[in-house]
GROMACS .gro file of C-alpha atoms in nm:
model
  252
    1MET     CA    1  -2.190   0.254   0.633
    2ILE     CA    2  -2.052  -0.043   0.826
    3LEU     CA    3  -1.707  -0.173   0.732
    4GLY     CA    4  -1.545  -0.505   0.805
    5PHE     CA    5  -1.178  -0.605   0.788
    6LEU     CA    6  -1.100  -0.970   0.737
    7GLY     CA    7  -0.744  -0.979   0.865
    8THR     CA    8  -0.597  -0.762   1.138
    9GLY     CA    9  -0.239  -0.681   1.050
   10HIS     CA   10  -0.026  -0.377   0.973
   11ILE     CA   11  -0.216  -0.270   0.660
   12THR     CA   12  -0.554  -0.303   0.833
   13SER     CA   13  -0.426  -0.092   1.123
   14SER     CA   14  -0.298   0.176   0.886
   15VAL     CA   15  -0.621   0.189   0.681
   16ILE     CA   16  -0.836   0.205   0.995
   17GLU     CA   17  -0.618   0.482   1.139
   18GLY     CA   18  -0.661   0.678   0.816
   19ILE     CA   19  -1.039   0.625   0.816
   20CYS     CA   20  -1.091   0.711   1.182
   21THR     CA   21  -0.881   1.029   1.165
   22SER     CA   22  -1.045   1.147   0.841
   23LYS     CA   23  -1.377   1.321   0.769
   24LEU     CA   24  -1.536   0.998   0.649
   25LYS     CA   25  -1.863   0.915   0.822
   26ILE     CA   26  -1.850   0.552   0.925
   27LYS     CA   27  -2.101   0.397   1.165
   28LYS     CA   28  -1.904   0.091   1.278
   29ILE     CA   29  -1.591  -0.102   1.184
   30TYR     CA   30  -1.579  -0.476   1.252
   31ILE     CA   31  -1.238  -0.641   1.266
   32SER     CA   32  -1.151  -1.010   1.280
   33PRO     CA   33  -1.020  -1.159   1.605
   34ARG     CA   34  -0.731  -1.345   1.443
   35ASN     CA   35  -0.457  -1.108   1.569
   36ILE     CA   36  -0.614  -1.031   1.905
   37LEU     CA   37  -0.336  -0.802   2.030
   38ILE     CA   38  -0.369  -0.564   1.734
   39ALA     CA   39  -0.748  -0.596   1.747
   40LYS     CA   40  -0.760  -0.491   2.114
   41LYS     CA   41  -0.526  -0.196   2.052
   42LEU     CA   42  -0.750  -0.072   1.770
   43ARG     CA   43  -1.065  -0.114   1.979
   44LYS     CA   44  -0.907   0.077   2.267
   45ARG     CA   45  -0.800   0.360   2.038
   46PHE     CA   46  -1.113   0.400   1.825
   47LYS     CA   47  -1.470   0.382   1.962
   48LYS     CA   48  -1.621   0.260   1.633
   49ILE     CA   49  -1.421  -0.063   1.642
   50ILE     CA   50  -1.595  -0.393   1.722
   51ILE     CA   51  -1.405  -0.720   1.740
   52ALA     CA   52  -1.615  -0.983   1.561
   53GLU     CA   53  -1.673  -1.322   1.718
   54ASN     CA   54  -1.570  -1.490   1.392
   55ASN     CA   55  -1.517  -1.417   1.022
   56GLN     CA   56  -1.869  -1.507   0.913
   57GLN     CA   57  -2.028  -1.274   1.168
   58LEU     CA   58  -1.804  -0.994   1.038
   59ILE     CA   59  -1.918  -1.057   0.680
   60ASP     CA   60  -2.286  -1.072   0.776
   61LYS     CA   61  -2.275  -0.746   0.973
   62CYS     CA   62  -2.095  -0.528   0.717
   63ASN     CA   63  -2.172  -0.348   0.390
   64TRP     CA   64  -1.812  -0.342   0.268
   65ILE     CA   65  -1.573  -0.628   0.345
   66PHE     CA   66  -1.201  -0.563   0.314
   67LEU     CA   67  -0.989  -0.871   0.248
   68ALA     CA   68  -0.664  -0.788   0.428
   69ILE     CA   69  -0.528  -1.141   0.458
   70THR     CA   70  -0.227  -1.314   0.304
   71PRO     CA   71  -0.273  -1.505  -0.022
   72GLN     CA   72  -0.226  -1.838   0.159
   73VAL     CA   73  -0.493  -1.755   0.418
   74GLY     CA   74  -0.720  -1.636   0.137
   75HIS     CA   75  -0.691  -1.968  -0.043
   76ASN     CA   76  -0.762  -2.151   0.283
   77ILE     CA   77  -1.065  -1.964   0.419
   78LEU     CA   78  -1.252  -1.771   0.147
   79LYS     CA   79  -1.423  -2.079   0.001
   80LYS     CA   80  -1.559  -2.167   0.345
   81LEU     CA   81  -1.726  -1.828   0.398
   82HIS     CA   82  -2.059  -1.705   0.261
   83PHE     CA   83  -2.076  -1.364   0.091
   84LYS     CA   84  -2.423  -1.237  -0.004
   85LYS     CA   85  -2.444  -1.073  -0.346
   86ASP     CA   86  -2.523  -0.729  -0.197
   87LYS     CA   87  -2.188  -0.719  -0.017
   88LYS     CA   88  -1.905  -0.508  -0.161
   89ILE     CA   89  -1.574  -0.697  -0.148
   90ILE     CA   90  -1.253  -0.494  -0.151
   91SER     CA   91  -0.939  -0.702  -0.177
   92PHE     CA   92  -0.592  -0.603  -0.060
   93ILE     CA   93  -0.457  -0.948  -0.152
   94SER     CA   94  -0.168  -0.911  -0.394
   95THR     CA   95  -0.158  -1.245  -0.577
   96ILE     CA   96  -0.523  -1.355  -0.599
   97ASN     CA   97  -0.680  -1.203  -0.910
   98SER     CA   98  -1.041  -1.093  -0.953
   99LYS     CA   99  -1.143  -1.408  -1.141
  100LYS     CA  100  -1.021  -1.631  -0.860
  101LEU     CA  101  -1.182  -1.407  -0.597
  102ARG     CA  102  -1.518  -1.437  -0.776
  103GLU     CA  103  -1.481  -1.815  -0.773
  104PHE     CA  104  -1.395  -1.820  -0.402
  105THR     CA  105  -1.667  -1.579  -0.285
  106LYS     CA  106  -1.943  -1.646  -0.543
  107ASN     CA  107  -1.970  -1.267  -0.562
  108LYS     CA  108  -1.910  -1.042  -0.864
  109ASN     CA  109  -1.904  -0.712  -0.671
  110ILE     CA  110  -1.526  -0.713  -0.624
  111SER     CA  111  -1.257  -0.444  -0.645
  112ARG     CA  112  -0.885  -0.473  -0.587
  113ILE     CA  113  -0.704  -0.196  -0.400
  114ILE     CA  114  -0.335  -0.134  -0.337
  115PRO     CA  115  -0.299   0.050  -0.005
  116LEU     CA  116   0.045   0.123   0.140
  117PRO     CA  117   0.136   0.162   0.510
  118PHE     CA  118   0.143   0.544   0.500
  119ILE     CA  119  -0.229   0.546   0.423
  120GLY     CA  120  -0.261   0.590   0.800
  121MET     CA  121  -0.115   0.939   0.752
  122LYS     CA  122  -0.355   0.992   0.457
  123LYS     CA  123  -0.057   1.007   0.222
  124GLY     CA  124   0.065   0.817  -0.080
  125PRO     CA  125  -0.086   0.652  -0.387
  126ILE     CA  126  -0.391   0.423  -0.375
  127ILE     CA  127  -0.463   0.204  -0.677
  128ILE     CA  128  -0.827   0.110  -0.750
  129CYS     CA  129  -0.903  -0.158  -1.009
  130PRO     CA  130  -1.143  -0.143  -1.184
  131PRO     CA  131  -1.255   0.225  -1.158
  132ASP     CA  132  -1.534   0.273  -0.906
  133ASN     CA  133  -1.679   0.614  -0.814
  134ARG     CA  134  -1.787   0.510  -0.464
  135LEU     CA  135  -1.443   0.375  -0.383
  136LYS     CA  136  -1.275   0.679  -0.540
  137ASN     CA  137  -1.483   0.916  -0.327
  138PHE     CA  138  -1.402   0.706  -0.020
  139PHE     CA  139  -1.028   0.663  -0.069
  140LYS     CA  140  -0.964   1.021  -0.182
  141HIS     CA  141  -0.981   1.105   0.189
  142LEU     CA  142  -0.691   0.868   0.255
  143GLY     CA  143  -0.441   0.950  -0.020
  144LYS     CA  144  -0.395   1.011  -0.392
  145VAL     CA  145  -0.626   0.783  -0.593
  146PHE     CA  146  -0.521   0.626  -0.923
  147GLU     CA  147  -0.791   0.430  -1.108
  148VAL     CA  148  -0.680   0.146  -1.333
  149LYS     CA  149  -0.904  -0.031  -1.585
  150ASN     CA  150  -0.673  -0.319  -1.671
  151GLU     CA  151  -0.583  -0.573  -1.403
  152LYS     CA  152  -0.254  -0.649  -1.578
  153ILE     CA  153  -0.155  -0.283  -1.540
  154SER     CA  154  -0.251  -0.296  -1.172
  155LYS     CA  155   0.005  -0.579  -1.140
  156ALA     CA  156   0.273  -0.334  -1.248
  157PHE     CA  157   0.174  -0.099  -0.964
  158TRP     CA  158   0.180  -0.391  -0.717
  159SER     CA  159   0.536  -0.461  -0.837
  160THR     CA  160   0.660  -0.108  -0.770
  161SER     CA  161   0.512  -0.117  -0.420
  162SER     CA  162   0.771  -0.387  -0.345
  163PHE     CA  163   1.041  -0.119  -0.351
  164MET     CA  164   0.969   0.015  -0.003
  165ALA     CA  165   1.229  -0.207   0.167
  166PRO     CA  166   1.495  -0.141  -0.101
  167TYR     CA  167   1.430   0.232  -0.060
  168TYR     CA  168   1.482   0.214   0.315
  169ASN     CA  169   1.794   0.007   0.259
  170LEU     CA  170   1.925   0.282   0.029
  171LEU     CA  171   1.873   0.534   0.310
  172PHE     CA  172   2.032   0.299   0.562
  173THR     CA  173   2.336   0.246   0.339
  174ILE     CA  174   2.392   0.620   0.302
  175SER     CA  175   2.346   0.690   0.672
  176ASP     CA  176   2.570   0.394   0.760
  177TRP     CA  177   2.841   0.535   0.533
  178LEU     CA  178   2.812   0.869   0.714
  179THR     CA  179   2.864   0.697   1.049
  180SER     CA  180   3.178   0.529   0.909
  181LYS     CA  181   3.311   0.881   0.849
  182GLY     CA  182   3.257   0.982   1.210
  183VAL     CA  183   2.900   1.118   1.204
  184LYS     CA  184   2.686   1.012   1.501
  185ARG     CA  185   2.425   0.748   1.411
  186GLU     CA  186   2.120   0.956   1.505
  187GLU     CA  187   2.249   1.263   1.320
  188ALA     CA  188   2.338   1.054   1.012
  189GLU     CA  189   1.993   0.895   0.997
  190ASN     CA  190   1.806   1.223   1.055
  191TYR     CA  191   2.014   1.397   0.788
  192THR     CA  192   1.948   1.118   0.535
  193LYS     CA  193   1.574   1.119   0.603
  194GLU     CA  194   1.558   1.497   0.565
  195LEU     CA  195   1.758   1.484   0.241
  196PHE     CA  196   1.525   1.234   0.073
  197LEU     CA  197   1.212   1.395   0.215
  198ALA     CA  198   1.319   1.726   0.061
  199LEU     CA  199   1.392   1.555  -0.271
  200SER     CA  200   1.044   1.400  -0.278
  201GLU     CA  201   0.875   1.727  -0.183
  202ASP     CA  202   1.082   1.914  -0.442
  203SER     CA  203   0.969   1.674  -0.716
  204MET     CA  204   0.604   1.731  -0.617
  205ALA     CA  205   0.650   2.109  -0.597
  206LYS     CA  206   0.793   2.100  -0.951
  207ASN     CA  207   0.505   1.888  -1.080
  208LYS     CA  208   0.515   2.057  -1.420
  209LEU     CA  209   0.853   1.894  -1.482
  210THR     CA  210   0.879   1.530  -1.587
  211LEU     CA  211   1.110   1.297  -1.395
  212ARG     CA  212   1.347   1.302  -1.693
  213GLU     CA  213   1.359   1.683  -1.672
  214LEU     CA  214   1.419   1.668  -1.296
  215LEU     CA  215   1.700   1.423  -1.358
  216SER     CA  216   1.864   1.663  -1.602
  217GLU     CA  217   1.810   1.963  -1.374
  218SER     CA  218   1.971   1.789  -1.077
  219GLN     CA  219   2.314   1.749  -1.236
  220THR     CA  220   2.577   1.965  -1.400
  221PRO     CA  221   2.846   1.837  -1.642
  222GLY     CA  222   3.147   1.724  -1.442
  223GLY     CA  223   2.958   1.763  -1.113
  224THR     CA  224   2.927   1.513  -0.832
  225ASN     CA  225   2.566   1.416  -0.911
  226ALA     CA  226   2.660   1.344  -1.272
  227PHE     CA  227   2.959   1.138  -1.157
  228VAL     CA  228   2.757   0.925  -0.913
  229LEU     CA  229   2.483   0.866  -1.172
  230GLN     CA  230   2.743   0.764  -1.431
  231GLN     CA  231   2.909   0.520  -1.191
  232LEU     CA  232   2.577   0.360  -1.093
  233LYS     CA  233   2.481   0.319  -1.458
  234LYS     CA  234   2.823   0.175  -1.536
  235ASN     CA  235   2.771  -0.087  -1.267
  236LYS     CA  236   2.422  -0.167  -1.405
  237PHE     CA  237   2.248  -0.049  -1.088
  238TYR     CA  238   1.936   0.059  -1.275
  239LYS     CA  239   1.934  -0.240  -1.510
  240ILE     CA  240   1.927  -0.463  -1.204
  241GLN     CA  241   1.636  -0.256  -1.074
  242GLN     CA  242   1.445  -0.318  -1.399
  243LYS     CA  243   1.531  -0.689  -1.386
  244VAL     CA  244   1.399  -0.720  -1.030
  245LEU     CA  245   1.077  -0.535  -1.125
  246ASN     CA  246   1.022  -0.782  -1.410
  247SER     CA  247   1.081  -1.072  -1.173
  248ILE     CA  248   0.833  -0.951  -0.914
  249PHE     CA  249   0.579  -0.867  -1.188
  250LYS     CA  250   0.573  -1.234  -1.291
  251LYS     CA  251   0.475  -1.334  -0.935
  252PHE     CA  252   0.151  -1.133  -0.934
   0.00000   0.00000   0.00000
């Protein structure tokens, strides 16, 4: 198996790290020369990496081509490239749907994948649309695979992936509040990270409980957790969250 990554950014780096540190048997990985600094770092780190001379050479040399470019770049370059029908195209592009990708590439063998940065640690969810056994068997080495039949539903998963920055801002806000009370910055940040890591691991350890049941279990009447939850609901914190999700959903 020879893989090719059209686009050499953060997601490409994370996926390649996950692949090269997994048990997957890959012969070679071609990467585009667009971001030469990242490309050279990857080549230095992993022996299977080859920096392609150009995008067309990358496509011609590989069995699977990963589209890890921005939507704007995709619109600009995909029509100019030639994809043979035997090539498997795997798109990471958020806002170009399968129909448009087929038009651009003149290829019907297309899947859309949602990888997140922690795929490099072989952790986190990976959305595959439509279901594909070969891709499922490949990506199961890099995280938890969720197969989705309907592209509209996959848009909903894309939307939730936009909550990484808000999540980190939540952690930052809590740790920043701790520093305002006299806690040292490093200690405040480490404490906050540990707190939310433990919460996530606890929810997975109690996988027989639904999130609604975990919510109920985590609070007692008149307790501090119940008070904070009530105040956030009163100030429409979660309604705003739903509103933002609906807004981002319309963009995909």
